[in-house]
Amino acid sequence: MTMFYAHKIKHYARFACASVVASAMCFTLCACEGQVPKAAEGSSVKELPDVTPIKEKDIRLRVLRSLEKANEEKNASNLAEYMSGPSAIVRASELAIAAKMGKLDAKTTIPREVAQTIVPTNASWPRDLMTITTTTKDQQSKRLLVIRQDSARSNYKLWAVARLFPGVHLPKFPVPSIGASMGKANDSGL
């Protein structure tokens, strides 16, 4: 019987010793207070564009083909599928006038050829792709197109169209493969 107790005592001694060592290690490690490392400002992580130049072209041409179809039919019933915001309201009124007059005004033309594309690098929504077109065939001014995606699961839609006056100089933007950082409402200098 003494052997039985000796074995139990030995077992408890090992357990107690292991507990003391583990507790000592925990207290030692807890005593090491250090600052949690923080990410360096302006780290070398490079933001990438939201879409590739090829994807931007696909998006833009999808929107323009749908718009051209609505122009041919002079029907605004499907505008919500590929237009939103102020451009949808303006185009609906232009199509209503065209239905009465028989043709669209020449100023409503949006060329497919592009002079410059601006692709953002921001990781939030809404996301805007901006395109500056070439002049129209009848030498009307360039157009600035804003194509917006409201959320991650929504399609890009033409949100705004602005006619640029001749001689307008826009700021230089990075090439689409690099992407452009979009401003925020609280940026200084706005």
PDB file of C-alpha atoms in Angstrom:
ATOM      1  CA  MET A   1       0.000   0.000   0.000  1.00  0.00           C
ATOM      2  CA  THR A   2       2.875   2.340   0.663  1.00  0.00           C
ATOM      3  CA  MET A   3       4.000   1.825  -2.895  1.00  0.00           C
ATOM      4  CA  PHE A   4       0.628   2.956  -4.108  1.00  0.00           C
ATOM      5  CA  TYR A   5       0.903   6.173  -2.109  1.00  0.00           C
ATOM      6  CA  ALA A   6       4.504   6.685  -3.174  1.00  0.00           C
ATOM      7  CA  HIS A   7       3.466   6.501  -6.794  1.00  0.00           C
ATOM      8  CA  LYS A   8       0.627   8.987  -6.212  1.00  0.00           C
ATOM      9  CA  ILE A   9       2.931  11.366  -4.328  1.00  0.00           C
ATOM     10  CA  LYS A  10       5.443  11.193  -7.165  1.00  0.00           C
ATOM     11  CA  HIS A  11       2.657  11.947  -9.673  1.00  0.00           C
ATOM     12  CA  TYR A  12       1.400  14.926  -7.654  1.00  0.00           C
ATOM     13  CA  ALA A  13       4.964  16.205  -7.224  1.00  0.00           C
ATOM     14  CA  ARG A  14       5.493  16.191 -10.991  1.00  0.00           C
ATOM     15  CA  PHE A  15       2.160  17.915 -11.510  1.00  0.00           C
ATOM     16  CA  ALA A  16       2.955  20.558  -8.877  1.00  0.00           C
ATOM     17  CA  CYS A  17       6.421  21.148 -10.312  1.00  0.00           C
ATOM     18  CA  ALA A  18       5.030  21.531 -13.842  1.00  0.00           C
ATOM     19  CA  SER A  19       2.361  23.939 -12.553  1.00  0.00           C
ATOM     20  CA  VAL A  20       4.958  26.067 -10.757  1.00  0.00           C
ATOM     21  CA  VAL A  21       7.185  26.206 -13.867  1.00  0.00           C
ATOM     22  CA  ALA A  22       4.221  27.080 -16.134  1.00  0.00           C
ATOM     23  CA  SER A  23       3.035  29.799 -13.737  1.00  0.00           C
ATOM     24  CA  ALA A  24       6.539  31.240 -13.482  1.00  0.00           C
ATOM     25  CA  MET A  25       6.809  31.372 -17.276  1.00  0.00           C
ATOM     26  CA  CYS A  26       3.409  33.078 -17.554  1.00  0.00           C
ATOM     27  CA  PHE A  27       4.342  35.705 -14.972  1.00  0.00           C
ATOM     28  CA  THR A  28       7.704  36.255 -16.669  1.00  0.00           C
ATOM     29  CA  LEU A  29       6.128  36.703 -20.082  1.00  0.00           C
ATOM     30  CA  CYS A  30       3.357  38.924 -18.729  1.00  0.00           C
ATOM     31  CA  ALA A  31       5.931  41.160 -17.096  1.00  0.00           C
ATOM     32  CA  CYS A  32       7.455  41.906 -20.499  1.00  0.00           C
ATOM     33  CA  GLU A  33       5.446  44.943 -21.402  1.00  0.00           C
ATOM     34  CA  GLY A  34       6.270  46.317 -24.776  1.00  0.00           C
ATOM     35  CA  GLN A  35       4.732  48.610 -27.288  1.00  0.00           C
ATOM     36  CA  VAL A  36       2.603  46.930 -29.887  1.00  0.00           C
ATOM     37  CA  PRO A  37       4.206  47.650 -33.259  1.00  0.00           C
ATOM     38  CA  LYS A  38       2.314  50.060 -35.483  1.00  0.00           C
ATOM     39  CA  ALA A  39       2.330  50.240 -39.256  1.00  0.00           C
ATOM     40  CA  ALA A  40       4.624  52.939 -40.519  1.00  0.00           C
ATOM     41  CA  GLU A  41       2.974  55.936 -42.121  1.00  0.00           C
ATOM     42  CA  GLY A  42       3.376  55.968 -45.863  1.00  0.00           C
ATOM     43  CA  SER A  43       4.299  52.322 -45.981  1.00  0.00           C
ATOM     44  CA  SER A  44       5.443  50.797 -49.209  1.00  0.00           C
ATOM     45  CA  VAL A  45       2.115  49.029 -49.805  1.00  0.00           C
ATOM     46  CA  LYS A  46       1.062  50.123 -53.257  1.00  0.00           C
ATOM     47  CA  GLU A  47      -2.613  50.666 -53.930  1.00  0.00           C
ATOM     48  CA  LEU A  48      -3.775  49.057 -57.133  1.00  0.00           C
ATOM     49  CA  PRO A  49      -6.463  50.370 -59.484  1.00  0.00           C
ATOM     50  CA  ASP A  50     -10.006  49.152 -58.865  1.00  0.00           C
ATOM     51  CA  VAL A  51     -10.374  47.876 -62.428  1.00  0.00           C
ATOM     52  CA  THR A  52      -7.979  47.141 -65.255  1.00  0.00           C
ATOM     53  CA  PRO A  53      -7.963  49.323 -68.380  1.00  0.00           C
ATOM     54  CA  ILE A  54      -9.498  46.434 -70.348  1.00  0.00           C
ATOM     55  CA  LYS A  55     -12.315  46.037 -67.792  1.00  0.00           C
ATOM     56  CA  GLU A  56     -12.921  49.803 -67.844  1.00  0.00           C
ATOM     57  CA  LYS A  57     -13.285  49.674 -71.628  1.00  0.00           C
ATOM     58  CA  ASP A  58     -15.740  46.758 -71.363  1.00  0.00           C
ATOM     59  CA  ILE A  59     -17.812  48.652 -68.782  1.00  0.00           C
ATOM     60  CA  ARG A  60     -17.816  51.883 -70.811  1.00  0.00           C
ATOM     61  CA  LEU A  61     -18.719  50.161 -74.093  1.00  0.00           C
ATOM     62  CA  ARG A  62     -21.532  48.172 -72.414  1.00  0.00           C
ATOM     63  CA  VAL A  63     -23.030  51.405 -71.120  1.00  0.00           C
ATOM     64  CA  LEU A  64     -22.580  53.251 -74.433  1.00  0.00           C
ATOM     65  CA  ARG A  65     -24.073  50.388 -76.502  1.00  0.00           C
ATOM     66  CA  SER A  66     -27.143  50.365 -74.244  1.00  0.00           C
ATOM     67  CA  LEU A  67     -27.403  54.139 -74.510  1.00  0.00           C
ATOM     68  CA  GLU A  68     -27.090  54.039 -78.315  1.00  0.00           C
ATOM     69  CA  LYS A  69     -29.897  51.453 -78.440  1.00  0.00           C
ATOM     70  CA  ALA A  70     -32.136  53.725 -76.326  1.00  0.00           C
ATOM     71  CA  ASN A  71     -31.234  56.651 -78.613  1.00  0.00           C
ATOM     72  CA  GLU A  72     -32.214  54.689 -81.745  1.00  0.00           C
ATOM     73  CA  GLU A  73     -35.524  53.624 -80.196  1.00  0.00           C
ATOM     74  CA  LYS A  74     -36.057  57.041 -78.555  1.00  0.00           C
ATOM     75  CA  ASN A  75     -37.246  55.118 -75.513  1.00  0.00           C
ATOM     76  CA  ALA A  76     -36.247  55.920 -71.927  1.00  0.00           C
ATOM     77  CA  SER A  77     -37.915  52.895 -70.306  1.00  0.00           C
ATOM     78  CA  ASN A  78     -34.675  50.916 -69.785  1.00  0.00           C
ATOM     79  CA  LEU A  79     -32.394  53.792 -68.753  1.00  0.00           C
ATOM     80  CA  ALA A  80     -32.235  52.679 -65.102  1.00  0.00           C
ATOM     81  CA  GLU A  81     -30.310  49.534 -66.118  1.00  0.00           C
ATOM     82  CA  TYR A  82     -27.237  51.481 -67.270  1.00  0.00           C
ATOM     83  CA  MET A  83     -27.733  55.093 -66.132  1.00  0.00           C
ATOM     84  CA  SER A  84     -28.287  56.757 -62.764  1.00  0.00           C
ATOM     85  CA  GLY A  85     -28.024  60.142 -61.135  1.00  0.00           C
ATOM     86  CA  PRO A  86     -28.233  63.364 -63.109  1.00  0.00           C
ATOM     87  CA  SER A  87     -27.386  61.750 -66.455  1.00  0.00           C
ATOM     88  CA  ALA A  88     -30.463  59.485 -66.272  1.00  0.00           C
ATOM     89  CA  ILE A  89     -32.756  62.451 -65.599  1.00  0.00           C
ATOM     90  CA  VAL A  90     -31.253  64.545 -68.403  1.00  0.00           C
ATOM     91  CA  ARG A  91     -31.235  61.662 -70.907  1.00  0.00           C
ATOM     92  CA  ALA A  92     -34.876  60.796 -70.127  1.00  0.00           C
ATOM     93  CA  SER A  93     -35.900  64.370 -70.968  1.00  0.00           C
ATOM     94  CA  GLU A  94     -33.721  64.370 -74.119  1.00  0.00           C
ATOM     95  CA  LEU A  95     -35.354  61.129 -75.279  1.00  0.00           C
ATOM     96  CA  ALA A  96     -38.840  62.503 -74.548  1.00  0.00           C
ATOM     97  CA  ILE A  97     -38.060  65.548 -76.704  1.00  0.00           C
ATOM     98  CA  ALA A  98     -36.554  63.318 -79.417  1.00  0.00           C
ATOM     99  CA  ALA A  99     -39.697  61.169 -79.469  1.00  0.00           C
ATOM    100  CA  LYS A 100     -41.787  64.292 -80.181  1.00  0.00           C
ATOM    101  CA  MET A 101     -39.315  65.931 -82.607  1.00  0.00           C
ATOM    102  CA  GLY A 102     -38.263  62.765 -84.433  1.00  0.00           C
ATOM    103  CA  LYS A 103     -34.502  63.038 -83.791  1.00  0.00           C
ATOM    104  CA  LEU A 104     -31.993  63.587 -81.008  1.00  0.00           C
ATOM    105  CA  ASP A 105     -30.100  66.838 -80.700  1.00  0.00           C
ATOM    106  CA  ALA A 106     -26.475  66.502 -81.865  1.00  0.00           C
ATOM    107  CA  LYS A 107     -25.193  67.603 -78.437  1.00  0.00           C
ATOM    108  CA  THR A 108     -26.430  64.312 -76.955  1.00  0.00           C
ATOM    109  CA  THR A 109     -23.836  62.309 -78.901  1.00  0.00           C
ATOM    110  CA  ILE A 110     -21.218  60.543 -76.787  1.00  0.00           C
ATOM    111  CA  PRO A 111     -18.185  59.384 -78.787  1.00  0.00           C
ATOM    112  CA  ARG A 112     -16.732  55.923 -78.139  1.00  0.00           C
ATOM    113  CA  GLU A 113     -13.135  57.033 -78.700  1.00  0.00           C
ATOM    114  CA  VAL A 114     -11.235  57.992 -75.565  1.00  0.00           C
ATOM    115  CA  ALA A 115      -8.669  60.728 -74.984  1.00  0.00           C
ATOM    116  CA  GLN A 116      -7.989  59.793 -71.346  1.00  0.00           C
ATOM    117  CA  THR A 117      -9.271  57.419 -68.671  1.00  0.00           C
ATOM    118  CA  ILE A 118      -9.029  57.921 -64.908  1.00  0.00           C
ATOM    119  CA  VAL A 119      -9.264  54.732 -62.817  1.00  0.00           C
ATOM    120  CA  PRO A 120      -9.411  55.147 -59.016  1.00  0.00           C
ATOM    121  CA  THR A 121      -7.484  53.198 -56.381  1.00  0.00           C
ATOM    122  CA  ASN A 122      -9.893  53.753 -53.491  1.00  0.00           C
ATOM    123  CA  ALA A 123     -11.233  50.658 -51.752  1.00  0.00           C
ATOM    124  CA  SER A 124     -14.646  52.029 -50.806  1.00  0.00           C
ATOM    125  CA  TRP A 125     -17.942  52.680 -52.555  1.00  0.00           C
ATOM    126  CA  PRO A 126     -19.240  54.397 -54.533  1.00  0.00           C
ATOM    127  CA  ARG A 127     -16.472  53.974 -57.091  1.00  0.00           C
ATOM    128  CA  ASP A 128     -16.201  56.289 -60.063  1.00  0.00           C
ATOM    129  CA  LEU A 129     -14.456  55.686 -63.366  1.00  0.00           C
ATOM    130  CA  MET A 130     -13.884  58.865 -65.346  1.00  0.00           C
ATOM    131  CA  THR A 131     -13.369  59.028 -69.085  1.00  0.00           C
ATOM    132  CA  ILE A 132     -12.606  61.985 -71.305  1.00  0.00           C
ATOM    133  CA  THR A 133     -13.753  61.268 -74.840  1.00  0.00           C
ATOM    134  CA  THR A 134     -12.438  62.674 -78.091  1.00  0.00           C
ATOM    135  CA  THR A 135     -14.391  65.289 -80.031  1.00  0.00           C
ATOM    136  CA  THR A 136     -17.450  64.111 -81.938  1.00  0.00           C
ATOM    137  CA  LYS A 137     -17.470  63.559 -85.717  1.00  0.00           C
ATOM    138  CA  ASP A 138     -19.001  67.013 -86.194  1.00  0.00           C
ATOM    139  CA  GLN A 139     -16.237  68.517 -83.983  1.00  0.00           C
ATOM    140  CA  GLN A 140     -18.309  69.110 -80.878  1.00  0.00           C
ATOM    141  CA  SER A 141     -16.392  69.382 -77.635  1.00  0.00           C
ATOM    142  CA  LYS A 142     -15.054  66.458 -75.631  1.00  0.00           C
ATOM    143  CA  ARG A 143     -17.221  64.791 -73.003  1.00  0.00           C
ATOM    144  CA  LEU A 144     -16.341  63.881 -69.436  1.00  0.00           C
ATOM    145  CA  LEU A 145     -18.126  60.658 -68.450  1.00  0.00           C
ATOM    146  CA  VAL A 146     -18.481  59.543 -64.842  1.00  0.00           C
ATOM    147  CA  ILE A 147     -19.383  55.872 -64.550  1.00  0.00           C
ATOM    148  CA  ARG A 148     -20.302  54.916 -60.981  1.00  0.00           C
ATOM    149  CA  GLN A 149     -20.644  51.669 -59.050  1.00  0.00           C
ATOM    150  CA  ASP A 150     -22.782  52.296 -55.957  1.00  0.00           C
ATOM    151  CA  SER A 151     -21.932  49.054 -54.136  1.00  0.00           C
ATOM    152  CA  ALA A 152     -19.829  45.929 -54.543  1.00  0.00           C
ATOM    153  CA  ARG A 153     -22.709  43.946 -56.013  1.00  0.00           C
ATOM    154  CA  SER A 154     -24.143  46.577 -58.360  1.00  0.00           C
ATOM    155  CA  ASN A 155     -23.243  47.244 -61.980  1.00  0.00           C
ATOM    156  CA  TYR A 156     -21.419  50.333 -63.118  1.00  0.00           C
ATOM    157  CA  LYS A 157     -23.829  52.945 -64.510  1.00  0.00           C
ATOM    158  CA  LEU A 158     -23.303  56.223 -66.337  1.00  0.00           C
ATOM    159  CA  TRP A 159     -23.816  58.761 -63.573  1.00  0.00           C
ATOM    160  CA  ALA A 160     -22.860  62.053 -65.237  1.00  0.00           C
ATOM    161  CA  VAL A 161     -21.951  63.480 -68.630  1.00  0.00           C
ATOM    162  CA  ALA A 162     -20.355  66.915 -68.948  1.00  0.00           C
ATOM    163  CA  ARG A 163     -19.467  68.697 -72.162  1.00  0.00           C
ATOM    164  CA  LEU A 164     -16.005  70.219 -71.899  1.00  0.00           C
ATOM    165  CA  PHE A 165     -15.503  73.629 -73.431  1.00  0.00           C
ATOM    166  CA  PRO A 166     -12.836  73.954 -76.136  1.00  0.00           C
ATOM    167  CA  GLY A 167      -9.451  74.819 -74.669  1.00  0.00           C
ATOM    168  CA  VAL A 168     -10.240  73.335 -71.255  1.00  0.00           C
ATOM    169  CA  HIS A 169      -7.111  72.052 -69.524  1.00  0.00           C
ATOM    170  CA  LEU A 170      -7.633  69.262 -67.035  1.00  0.00           C
ATOM    171  CA  PRO A 171      -5.071  68.232 -64.434  1.00  0.00           C
ATOM    172  CA  LYS A 172      -2.702  65.415 -65.292  1.00  0.00           C
ATOM    173  CA  PHE A 173      -3.858  62.045 -64.005  1.00  0.00           C
ATOM    174  CA  PRO A 174      -1.806  58.867 -63.596  1.00  0.00           C
ATOM    175  CA  VAL A 175      -2.105  56.261 -66.328  1.00  0.00           C
ATOM    176  CA  PRO A 176      -4.986  53.804 -65.764  1.00  0.00           C
ATOM    177  CA  SER A 177      -2.692  50.868 -64.987  1.00  0.00           C
ATOM    178  CA  ILE A 178      -1.314  52.818 -61.972  1.00  0.00           C
ATOM    179  CA  GLY A 179      -4.622  54.317 -60.847  1.00  0.00           C
ATOM    180  CA  ALA A 180      -5.523  57.662 -59.300  1.00  0.00           C
ATOM    181  CA  SER A 181      -6.210  58.307 -55.639  1.00  0.00           C
ATOM    182  CA  MET A 182      -9.614  59.925 -55.227  1.00  0.00           C
ATOM    183  CA  GLY A 183     -10.057  62.825 -52.850  1.00  0.00           C
ATOM    184  CA  LYS A 184     -12.156  62.745 -49.720  1.00  0.00           C
ATOM    185  CA  ALA A 185     -14.630  65.309 -48.427  1.00  0.00           C
ATOM    186  CA  ASN A 186     -12.319  66.356 -45.579  1.00  0.00           C
ATOM    187  CA  ASP A 187      -9.153  66.764 -47.702  1.00  0.00           C
ATOM    188  CA  SER A 188      -7.437  70.108 -47.301  1.00  0.00           C
ATOM    189  CA  GLY A 189      -7.256  72.362 -50.330  1.00  0.00           C
ATOM    190  CA  LEU A 190     -10.727  71.565 -51.644  1.00  0.00           C
TER     191      LEU A 190
END
